[in-house]
CSV table of C-alpha atoms in Angstrom, one decimal:
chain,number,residue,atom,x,y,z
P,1,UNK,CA,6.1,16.5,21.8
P,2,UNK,CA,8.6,14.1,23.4
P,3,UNK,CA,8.5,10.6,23.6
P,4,UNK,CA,7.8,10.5,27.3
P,5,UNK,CA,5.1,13.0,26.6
P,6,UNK,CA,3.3,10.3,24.2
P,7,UNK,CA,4.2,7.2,26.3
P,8,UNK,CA,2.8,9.0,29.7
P,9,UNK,CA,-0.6,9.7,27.5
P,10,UNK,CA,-0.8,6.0,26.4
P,11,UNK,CA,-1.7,2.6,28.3
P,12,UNK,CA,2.1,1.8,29.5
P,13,UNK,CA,1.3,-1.8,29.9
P,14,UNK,CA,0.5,-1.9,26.2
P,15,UNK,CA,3.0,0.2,25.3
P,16,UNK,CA,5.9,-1.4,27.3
P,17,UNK,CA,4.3,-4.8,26.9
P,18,UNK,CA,5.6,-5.4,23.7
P,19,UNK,CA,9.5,-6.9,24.7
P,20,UNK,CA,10.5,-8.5,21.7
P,21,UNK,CA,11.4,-11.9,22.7
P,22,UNK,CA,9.1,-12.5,25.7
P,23,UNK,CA,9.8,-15.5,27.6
P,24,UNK,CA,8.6,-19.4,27.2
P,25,UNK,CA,7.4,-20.9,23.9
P,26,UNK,CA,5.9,-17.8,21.9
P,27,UNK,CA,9.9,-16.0,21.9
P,28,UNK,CA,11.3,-19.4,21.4
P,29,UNK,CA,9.6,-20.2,18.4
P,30,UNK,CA,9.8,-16.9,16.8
P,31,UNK,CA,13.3,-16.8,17.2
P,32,UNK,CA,13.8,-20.4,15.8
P,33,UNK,CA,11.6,-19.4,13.0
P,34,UNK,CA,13.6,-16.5,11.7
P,35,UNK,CA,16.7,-18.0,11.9
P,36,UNK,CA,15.7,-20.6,10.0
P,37,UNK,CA,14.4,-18.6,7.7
P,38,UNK,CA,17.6,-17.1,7.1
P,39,UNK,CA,19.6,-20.2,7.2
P,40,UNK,CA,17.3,-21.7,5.0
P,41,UNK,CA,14.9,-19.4,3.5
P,42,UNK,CA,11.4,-18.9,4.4
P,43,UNK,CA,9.8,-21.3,1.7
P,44,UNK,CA,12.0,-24.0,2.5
P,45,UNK,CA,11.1,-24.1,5.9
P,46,UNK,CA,8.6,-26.3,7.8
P,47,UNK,CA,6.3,-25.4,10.9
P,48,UNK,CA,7.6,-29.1,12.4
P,49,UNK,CA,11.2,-27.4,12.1
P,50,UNK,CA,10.9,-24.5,13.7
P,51,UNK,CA,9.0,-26.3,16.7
P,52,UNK,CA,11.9,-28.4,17.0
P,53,UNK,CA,14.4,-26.0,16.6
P,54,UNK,CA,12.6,-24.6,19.5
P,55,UNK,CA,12.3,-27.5,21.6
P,56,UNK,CA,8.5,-27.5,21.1
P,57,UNK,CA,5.7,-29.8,19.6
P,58,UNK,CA,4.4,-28.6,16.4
P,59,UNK,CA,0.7,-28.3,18.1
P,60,UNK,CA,2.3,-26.3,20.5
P,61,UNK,CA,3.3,-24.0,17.8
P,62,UNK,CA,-0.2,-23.7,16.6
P,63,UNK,CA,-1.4,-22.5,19.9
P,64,UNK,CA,0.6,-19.4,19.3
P,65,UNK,CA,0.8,-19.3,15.6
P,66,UNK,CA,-2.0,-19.5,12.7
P,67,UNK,CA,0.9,-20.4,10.0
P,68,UNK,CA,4.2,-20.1,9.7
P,69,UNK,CA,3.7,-16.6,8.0
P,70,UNK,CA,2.2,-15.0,10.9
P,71,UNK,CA,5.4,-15.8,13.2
P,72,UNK,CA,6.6,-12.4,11.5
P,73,UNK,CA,3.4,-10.7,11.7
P,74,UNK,CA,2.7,-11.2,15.2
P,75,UNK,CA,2.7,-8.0,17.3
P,76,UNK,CA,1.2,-6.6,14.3
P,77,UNK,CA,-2.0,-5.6,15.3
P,78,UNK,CA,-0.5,-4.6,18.8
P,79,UNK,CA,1.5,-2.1,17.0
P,80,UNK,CA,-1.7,-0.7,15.1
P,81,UNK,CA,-3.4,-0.3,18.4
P,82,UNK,CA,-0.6,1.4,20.1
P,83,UNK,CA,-0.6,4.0,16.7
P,84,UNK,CA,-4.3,4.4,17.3
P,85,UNK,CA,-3.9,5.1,20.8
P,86,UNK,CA,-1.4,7.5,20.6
P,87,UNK,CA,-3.7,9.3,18.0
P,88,UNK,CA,-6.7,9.1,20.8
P,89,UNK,CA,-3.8,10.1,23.4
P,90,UNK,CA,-2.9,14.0,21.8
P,91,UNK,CA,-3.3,15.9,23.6
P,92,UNK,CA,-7.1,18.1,22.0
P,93,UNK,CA,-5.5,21.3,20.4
P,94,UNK,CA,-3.1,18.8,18.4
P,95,UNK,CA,-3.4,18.9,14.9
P,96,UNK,CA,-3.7,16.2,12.2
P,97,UNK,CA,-0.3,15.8,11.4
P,98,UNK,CA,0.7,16.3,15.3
P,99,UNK,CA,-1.6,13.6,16.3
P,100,UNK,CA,0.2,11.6,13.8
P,101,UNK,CA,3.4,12.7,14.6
P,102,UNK,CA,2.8,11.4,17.9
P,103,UNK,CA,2.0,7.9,16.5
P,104,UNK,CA,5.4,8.1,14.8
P,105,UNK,CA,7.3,8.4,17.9
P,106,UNK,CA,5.3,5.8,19.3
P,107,UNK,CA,6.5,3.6,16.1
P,108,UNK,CA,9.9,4.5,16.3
P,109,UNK,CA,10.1,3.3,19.7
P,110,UNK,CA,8.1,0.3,18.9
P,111,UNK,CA,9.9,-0.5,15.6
P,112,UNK,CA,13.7,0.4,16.7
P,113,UNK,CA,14.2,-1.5,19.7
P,114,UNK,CA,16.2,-4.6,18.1
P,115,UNK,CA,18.1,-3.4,14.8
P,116,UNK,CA,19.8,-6.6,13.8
P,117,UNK,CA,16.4,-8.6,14.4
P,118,UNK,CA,14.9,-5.9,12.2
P,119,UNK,CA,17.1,-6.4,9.7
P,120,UNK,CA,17.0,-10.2,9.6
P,121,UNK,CA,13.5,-9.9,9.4
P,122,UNK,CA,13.3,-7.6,6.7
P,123,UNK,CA,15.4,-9.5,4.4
P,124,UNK,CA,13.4,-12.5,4.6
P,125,UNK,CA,10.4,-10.3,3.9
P,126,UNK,CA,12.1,-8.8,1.0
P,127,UNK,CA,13.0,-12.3,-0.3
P,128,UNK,CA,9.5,-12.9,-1.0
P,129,UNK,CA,6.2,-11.4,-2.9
P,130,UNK,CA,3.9,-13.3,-0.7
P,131,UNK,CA,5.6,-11.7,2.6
P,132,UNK,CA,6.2,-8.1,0.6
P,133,UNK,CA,2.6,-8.4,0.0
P,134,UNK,CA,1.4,-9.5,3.4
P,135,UNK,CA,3.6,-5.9,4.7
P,136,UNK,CA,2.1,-3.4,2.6
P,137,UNK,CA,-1.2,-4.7,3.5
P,138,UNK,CA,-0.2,-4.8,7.3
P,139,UNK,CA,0.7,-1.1,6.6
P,140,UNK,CA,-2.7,-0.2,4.8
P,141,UNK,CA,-4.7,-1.4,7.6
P,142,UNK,CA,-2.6,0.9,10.1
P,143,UNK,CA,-2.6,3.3,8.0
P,144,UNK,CA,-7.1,3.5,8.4
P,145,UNK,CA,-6.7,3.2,11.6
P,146,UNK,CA,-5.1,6.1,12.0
P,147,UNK,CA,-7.2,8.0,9.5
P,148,UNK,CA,-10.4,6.6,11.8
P,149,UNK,CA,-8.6,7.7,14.9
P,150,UNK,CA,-7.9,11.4,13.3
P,151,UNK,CA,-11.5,11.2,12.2
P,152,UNK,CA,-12.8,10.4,16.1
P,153,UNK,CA,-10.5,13.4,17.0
P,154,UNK,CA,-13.3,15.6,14.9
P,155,UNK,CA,-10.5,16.3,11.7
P,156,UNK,CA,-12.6,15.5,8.8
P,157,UNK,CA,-12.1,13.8,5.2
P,158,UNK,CA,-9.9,14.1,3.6
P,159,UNK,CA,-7.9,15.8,5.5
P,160,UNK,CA,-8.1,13.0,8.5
P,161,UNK,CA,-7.1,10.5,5.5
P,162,UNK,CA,-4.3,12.4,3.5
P,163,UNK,CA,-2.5,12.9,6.9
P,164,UNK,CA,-2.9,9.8,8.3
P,165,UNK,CA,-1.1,8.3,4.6
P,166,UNK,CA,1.8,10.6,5.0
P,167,UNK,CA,2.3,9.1,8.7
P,168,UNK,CA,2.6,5.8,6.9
P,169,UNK,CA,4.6,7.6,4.3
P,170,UNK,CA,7.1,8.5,6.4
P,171,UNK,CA,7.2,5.6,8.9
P,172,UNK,CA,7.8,3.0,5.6
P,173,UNK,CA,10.3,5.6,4.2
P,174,UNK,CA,12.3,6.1,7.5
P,175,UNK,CA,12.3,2.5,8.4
P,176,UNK,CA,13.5,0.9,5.1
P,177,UNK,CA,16.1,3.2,5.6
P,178,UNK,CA,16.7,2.1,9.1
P,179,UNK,CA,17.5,-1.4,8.4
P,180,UNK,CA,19.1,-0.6,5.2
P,181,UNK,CA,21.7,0.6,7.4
P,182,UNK,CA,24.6,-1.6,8.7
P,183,UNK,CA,24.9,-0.1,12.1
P,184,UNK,CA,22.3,0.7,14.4
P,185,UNK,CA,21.0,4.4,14.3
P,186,UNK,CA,18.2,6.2,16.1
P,187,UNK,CA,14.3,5.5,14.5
P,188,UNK,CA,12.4,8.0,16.0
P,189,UNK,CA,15.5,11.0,15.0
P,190,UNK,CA,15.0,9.4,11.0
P,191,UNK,CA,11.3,9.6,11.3
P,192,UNK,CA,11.5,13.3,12.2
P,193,UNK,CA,14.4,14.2,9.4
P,194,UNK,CA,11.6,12.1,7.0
P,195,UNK,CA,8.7,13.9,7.5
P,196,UNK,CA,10.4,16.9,7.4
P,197,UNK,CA,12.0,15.9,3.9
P,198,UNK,CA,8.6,15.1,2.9
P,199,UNK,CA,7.1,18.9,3.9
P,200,UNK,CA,10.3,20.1,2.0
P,201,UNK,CA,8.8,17.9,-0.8
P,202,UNK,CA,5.1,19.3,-0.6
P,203,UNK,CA,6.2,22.8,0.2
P,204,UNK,CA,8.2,23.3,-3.5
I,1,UNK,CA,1.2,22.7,-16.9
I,2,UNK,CA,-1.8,21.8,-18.6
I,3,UNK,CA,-3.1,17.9,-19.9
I,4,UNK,CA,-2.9,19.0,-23.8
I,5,UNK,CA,1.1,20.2,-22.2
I,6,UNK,CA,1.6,16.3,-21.0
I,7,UNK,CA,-0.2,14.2,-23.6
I,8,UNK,CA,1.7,16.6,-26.0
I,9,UNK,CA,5.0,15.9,-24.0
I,10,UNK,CA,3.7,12.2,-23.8
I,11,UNK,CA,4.2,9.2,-26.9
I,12,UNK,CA,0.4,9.8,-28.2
I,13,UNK,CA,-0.2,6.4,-29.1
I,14,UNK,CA,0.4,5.0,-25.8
I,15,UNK,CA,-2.1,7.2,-24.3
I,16,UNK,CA,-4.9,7.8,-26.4
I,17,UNK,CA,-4.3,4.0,-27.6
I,18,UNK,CA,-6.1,3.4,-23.8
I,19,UNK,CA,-10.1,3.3,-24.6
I,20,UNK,CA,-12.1,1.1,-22.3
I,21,UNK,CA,-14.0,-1.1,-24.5
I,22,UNK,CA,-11.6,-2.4,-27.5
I,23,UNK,CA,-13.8,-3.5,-30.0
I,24,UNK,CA,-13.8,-6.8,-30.3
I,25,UNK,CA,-13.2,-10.2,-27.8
I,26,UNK,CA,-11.2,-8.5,-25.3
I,27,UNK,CA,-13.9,-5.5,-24.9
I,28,UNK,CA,-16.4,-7.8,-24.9
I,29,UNK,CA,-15.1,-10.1,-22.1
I,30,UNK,CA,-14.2,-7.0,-19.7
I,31,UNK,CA,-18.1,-5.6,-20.2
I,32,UNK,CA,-19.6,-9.3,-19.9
I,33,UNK,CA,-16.9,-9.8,-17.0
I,34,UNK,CA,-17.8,-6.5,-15.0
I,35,UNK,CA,-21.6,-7.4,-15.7
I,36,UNK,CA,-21.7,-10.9,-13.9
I,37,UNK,CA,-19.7,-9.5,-11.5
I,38,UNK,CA,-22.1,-6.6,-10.5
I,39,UNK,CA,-25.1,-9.4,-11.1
I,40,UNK,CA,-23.9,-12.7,-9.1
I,41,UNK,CA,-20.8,-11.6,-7.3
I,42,UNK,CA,-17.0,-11.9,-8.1
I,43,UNK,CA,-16.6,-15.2,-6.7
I,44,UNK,CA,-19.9,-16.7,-8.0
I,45,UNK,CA,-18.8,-16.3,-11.4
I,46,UNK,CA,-16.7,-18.7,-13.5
I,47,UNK,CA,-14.6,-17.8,-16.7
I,48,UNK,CA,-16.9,-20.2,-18.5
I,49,UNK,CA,-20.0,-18.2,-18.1
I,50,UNK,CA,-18.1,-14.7,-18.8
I,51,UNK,CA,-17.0,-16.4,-22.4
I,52,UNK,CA,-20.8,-17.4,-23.0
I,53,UNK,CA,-21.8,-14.0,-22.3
I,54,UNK,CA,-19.5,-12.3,-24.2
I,55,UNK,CA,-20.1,-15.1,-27.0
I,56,UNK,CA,-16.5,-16.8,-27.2
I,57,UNK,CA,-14.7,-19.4,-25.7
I,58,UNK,CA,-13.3,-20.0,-22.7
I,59,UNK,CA,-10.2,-20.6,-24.5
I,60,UNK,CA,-10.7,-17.1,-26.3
I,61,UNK,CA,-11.1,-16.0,-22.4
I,62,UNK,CA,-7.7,-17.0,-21.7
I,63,UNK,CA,-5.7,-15.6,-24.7
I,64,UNK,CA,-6.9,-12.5,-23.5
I,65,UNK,CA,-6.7,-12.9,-19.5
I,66,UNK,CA,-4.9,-15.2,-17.0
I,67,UNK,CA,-7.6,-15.4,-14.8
I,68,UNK,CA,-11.2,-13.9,-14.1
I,69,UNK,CA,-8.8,-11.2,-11.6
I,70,UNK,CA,-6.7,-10.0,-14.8
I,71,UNK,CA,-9.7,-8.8,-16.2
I,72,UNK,CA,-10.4,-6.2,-14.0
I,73,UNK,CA,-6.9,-5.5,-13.5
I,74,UNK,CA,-5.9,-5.2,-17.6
I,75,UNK,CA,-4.3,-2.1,-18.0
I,76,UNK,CA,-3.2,-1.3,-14.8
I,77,UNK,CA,0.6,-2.2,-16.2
I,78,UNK,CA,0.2,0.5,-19.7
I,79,UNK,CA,-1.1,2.9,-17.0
I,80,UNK,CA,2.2,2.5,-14.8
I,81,UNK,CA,3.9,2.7,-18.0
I,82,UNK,CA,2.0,6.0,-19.2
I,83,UNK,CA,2.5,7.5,-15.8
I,84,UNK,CA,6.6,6.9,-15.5
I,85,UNK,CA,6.5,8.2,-19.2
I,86,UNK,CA,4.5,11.6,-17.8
I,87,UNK,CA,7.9,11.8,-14.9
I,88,UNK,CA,10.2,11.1,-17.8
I,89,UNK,CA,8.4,13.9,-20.2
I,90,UNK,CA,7.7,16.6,-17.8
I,91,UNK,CA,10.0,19.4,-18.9
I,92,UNK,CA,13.7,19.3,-17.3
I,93,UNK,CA,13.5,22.2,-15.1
I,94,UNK,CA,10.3,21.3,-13.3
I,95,UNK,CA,11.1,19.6,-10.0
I,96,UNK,CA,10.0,16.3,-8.1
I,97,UNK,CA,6.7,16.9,-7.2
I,98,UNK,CA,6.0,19.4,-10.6
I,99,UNK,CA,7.0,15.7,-12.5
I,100,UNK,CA,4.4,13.8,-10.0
I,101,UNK,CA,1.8,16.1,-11.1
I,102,UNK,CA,2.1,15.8,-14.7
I,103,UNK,CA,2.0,11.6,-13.8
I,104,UNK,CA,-1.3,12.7,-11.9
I,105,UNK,CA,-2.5,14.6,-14.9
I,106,UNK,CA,-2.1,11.5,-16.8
I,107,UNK,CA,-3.9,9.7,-14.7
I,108,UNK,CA,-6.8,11.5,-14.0
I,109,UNK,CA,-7.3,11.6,-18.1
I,110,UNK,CA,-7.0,8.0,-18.2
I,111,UNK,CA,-9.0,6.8,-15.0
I,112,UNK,CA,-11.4,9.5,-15.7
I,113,UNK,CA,-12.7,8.7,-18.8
I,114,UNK,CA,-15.9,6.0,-17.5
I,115,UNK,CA,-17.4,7.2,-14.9
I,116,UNK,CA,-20.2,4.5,-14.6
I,117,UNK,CA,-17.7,1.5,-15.1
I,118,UNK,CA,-15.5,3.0,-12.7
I,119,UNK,CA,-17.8,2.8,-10.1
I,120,UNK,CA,-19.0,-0.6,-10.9
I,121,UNK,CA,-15.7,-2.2,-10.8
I,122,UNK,CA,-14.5,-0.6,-7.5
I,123,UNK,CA,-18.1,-1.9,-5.7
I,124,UNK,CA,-16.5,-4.9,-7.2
I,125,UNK,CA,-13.1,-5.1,-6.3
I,126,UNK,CA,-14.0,-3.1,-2.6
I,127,UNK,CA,-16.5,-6.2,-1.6
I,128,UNK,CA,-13.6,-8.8,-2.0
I,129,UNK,CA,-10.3,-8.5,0.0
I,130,UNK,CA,-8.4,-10.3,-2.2
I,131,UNK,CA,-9.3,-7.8,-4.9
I,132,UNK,CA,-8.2,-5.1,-2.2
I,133,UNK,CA,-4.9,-6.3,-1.8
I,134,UNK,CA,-4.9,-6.7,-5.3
I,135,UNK,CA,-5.2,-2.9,-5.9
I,136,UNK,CA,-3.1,-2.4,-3.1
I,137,UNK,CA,-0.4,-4.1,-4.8
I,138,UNK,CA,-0.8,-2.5,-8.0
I,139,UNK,CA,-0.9,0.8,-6.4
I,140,UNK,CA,2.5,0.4,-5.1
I,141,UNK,CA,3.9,-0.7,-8.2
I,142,UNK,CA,3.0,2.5,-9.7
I,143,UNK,CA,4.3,4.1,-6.9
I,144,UNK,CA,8.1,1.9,-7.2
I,145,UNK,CA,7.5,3.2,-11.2
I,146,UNK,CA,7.1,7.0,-10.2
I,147,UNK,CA,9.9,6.9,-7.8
I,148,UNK,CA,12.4,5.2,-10.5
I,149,UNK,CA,11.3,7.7,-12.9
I,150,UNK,CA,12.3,10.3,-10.6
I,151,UNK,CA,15.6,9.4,-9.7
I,152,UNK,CA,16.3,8.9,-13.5
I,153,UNK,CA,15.5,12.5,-13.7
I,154,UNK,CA,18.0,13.0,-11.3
I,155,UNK,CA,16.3,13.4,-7.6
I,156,UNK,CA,17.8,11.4,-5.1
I,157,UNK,CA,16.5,9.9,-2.6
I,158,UNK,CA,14.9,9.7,0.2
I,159,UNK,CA,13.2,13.2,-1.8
I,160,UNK,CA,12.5,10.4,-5.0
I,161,UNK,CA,10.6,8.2,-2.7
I,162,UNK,CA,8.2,10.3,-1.0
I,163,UNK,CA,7.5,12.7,-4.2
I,164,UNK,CA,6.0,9.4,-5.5
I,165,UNK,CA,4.0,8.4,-2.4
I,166,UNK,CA,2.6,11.8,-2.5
I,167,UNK,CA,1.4,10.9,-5.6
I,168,UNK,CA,0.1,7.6,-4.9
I,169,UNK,CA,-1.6,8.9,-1.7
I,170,UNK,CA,-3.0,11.9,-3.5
I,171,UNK,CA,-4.7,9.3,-6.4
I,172,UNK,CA,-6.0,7.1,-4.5
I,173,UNK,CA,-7.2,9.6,-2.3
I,174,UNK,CA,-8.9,11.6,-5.0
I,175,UNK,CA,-9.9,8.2,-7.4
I,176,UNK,CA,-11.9,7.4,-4.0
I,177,UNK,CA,-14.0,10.4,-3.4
I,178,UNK,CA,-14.4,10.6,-7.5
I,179,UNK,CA,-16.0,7.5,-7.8
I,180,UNK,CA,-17.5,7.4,-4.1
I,181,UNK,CA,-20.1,10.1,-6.0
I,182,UNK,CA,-22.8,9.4,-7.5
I,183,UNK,CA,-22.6,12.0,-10.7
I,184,UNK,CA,-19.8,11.8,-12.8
I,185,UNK,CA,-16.7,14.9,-12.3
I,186,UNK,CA,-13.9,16.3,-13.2
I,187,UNK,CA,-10.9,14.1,-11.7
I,188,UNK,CA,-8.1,16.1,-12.7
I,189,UNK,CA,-9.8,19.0,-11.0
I,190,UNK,CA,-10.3,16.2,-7.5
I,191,UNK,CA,-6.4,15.2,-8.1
I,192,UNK,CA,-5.2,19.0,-8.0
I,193,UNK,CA,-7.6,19.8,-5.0
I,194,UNK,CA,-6.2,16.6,-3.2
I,195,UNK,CA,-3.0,17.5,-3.7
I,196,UNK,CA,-3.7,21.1,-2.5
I,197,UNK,CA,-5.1,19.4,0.9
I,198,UNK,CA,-2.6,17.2,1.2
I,199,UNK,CA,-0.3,20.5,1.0
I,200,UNK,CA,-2.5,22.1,3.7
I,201,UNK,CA,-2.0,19.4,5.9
I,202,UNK,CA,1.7,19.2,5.8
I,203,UNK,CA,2.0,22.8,5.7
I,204,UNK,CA,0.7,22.8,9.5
């Protein structure tokens, strides 16, 4: 299945939606916020700074913001959905793990758009237990949903379950790797070479 | 390979050192803990009334346990350490995911034991999300320990890495259904059919 296949069989306009940096306050103040959290670490920084880094009020930052945390957690659930739906989107003689294969693609070309932002992130994340902590549990939750979306599709427990985990598996395998890498390389190709490392694995 | 081939492969003491109730203050608190818990709710319940129950102190309470969390969370760092021991015992020729199944052998022996308790203290920990995340956590830990122990055994990565989140996956997807049922069963026998599904499923 390609990834014009899976994008035609989603909702484009959530799908395409999701530009990083998208314009007026919301992109302004994430990108303040991150590079202050690299300049100065993400502890040390204050919502009031990164508003005025970004030329806002600090109330304007809590329209778009619950805390200074979620700044890198936004666009969270949005990528859950799009997982979801590109489970829902297979087409009906998929399987389990094609369904989630699907979502994968869907992830890679969610998750690999911006490599050096990625990276940036992910070393402030890394930087701190409270932020490591708030990811895994990020990745749980996507990783029921697409267990309930298998589940919808009629594949039953624990099947539905045990292949939804090795989508999330493979997608936190393939993307530490991803930004573990100086240069940019391609997401979706490291997601494929993962999951098939992880058959390998299963099949000895 | 069979349990009496890990344990046997395993330091003795550390395993069958594990029982659930210690005699004595610490066994005490954990029942009197797990009991108010069940009763009045995790959150409803204060270190000083688990002490009373268990007839100690509160300072006995705390020479035992951080916090009224720790108690239901005691052991969770001797069974990460009996699980990387399983990886570092299992015999040299077996491979990555042979070594991950003498961990879940281990496992299964050890989390297997109670099956009452074990059901009280998930209804415990899955009706509080800070519990949750908690587990979450913990579960990953082992997962970080399983993947070390494999790469000190000589399997590089990224084969290390998802060997041990097969593992993880398989365990918690097995622990669930074992303690989701009403009678008690055999969870080593859950653990191999888990991982046989999860074989299935990748095998597609």
């Amino acid at each position: 299945m390609t990834i014009a296949h899976v994008m035609s069989a989603c909702d484009m306009t959530t799908i395409t939606g999701m530009v990083r940096w998208e314009p007026g306050a919301g992109g302004r103040l994430r990108e303040a916020a991150l590079e202050l959290y690299v300049e100065r670490g993400y502890e040390q920084t204050t919502v009031a700074e990164i508003a005025q880094r970004a030329g806002v009020t600090a109330r304007t930052f809590f329209r778009h913001f619950a805390d200074k945390r979620e700044v890198l957690f936004a666009g969270s659930q949005e990528l859950q959905d799009g997982l979801a739906q590109a489970v829902r989107a297979a087409p009906p003689a998929t399987g389990a793990l094609g369904a989630v294969e699907a979502a994968l693609e869907v992830a890679a070309e969610w998750l690999g758009r911006d490599h050096p932002h990625s990276r940036q992130r992910q070393s402030v994340v890394e930087a701190n237990p409270e932020l490591r902590e708030r990811e895994l549990i990020k990745m749980a939750r996507i990783g029921a949903a697409l267990a309930e979306g298998l589940r919808r599709r009629g594949v039953p427990d624990p099947e539905a379950t045990l292949a939804a985990e090795v989508g999330i598996v493979t997608l936190r395998v393939a993307f530490g790797q991803w930004v573990s890498r100086p240069e940019p390389s391609d997401l979706g190709a490291l997601m494929r070479e993962t999951l098939s490392a992880l058959r390998a694995v299963t099949a000895r």
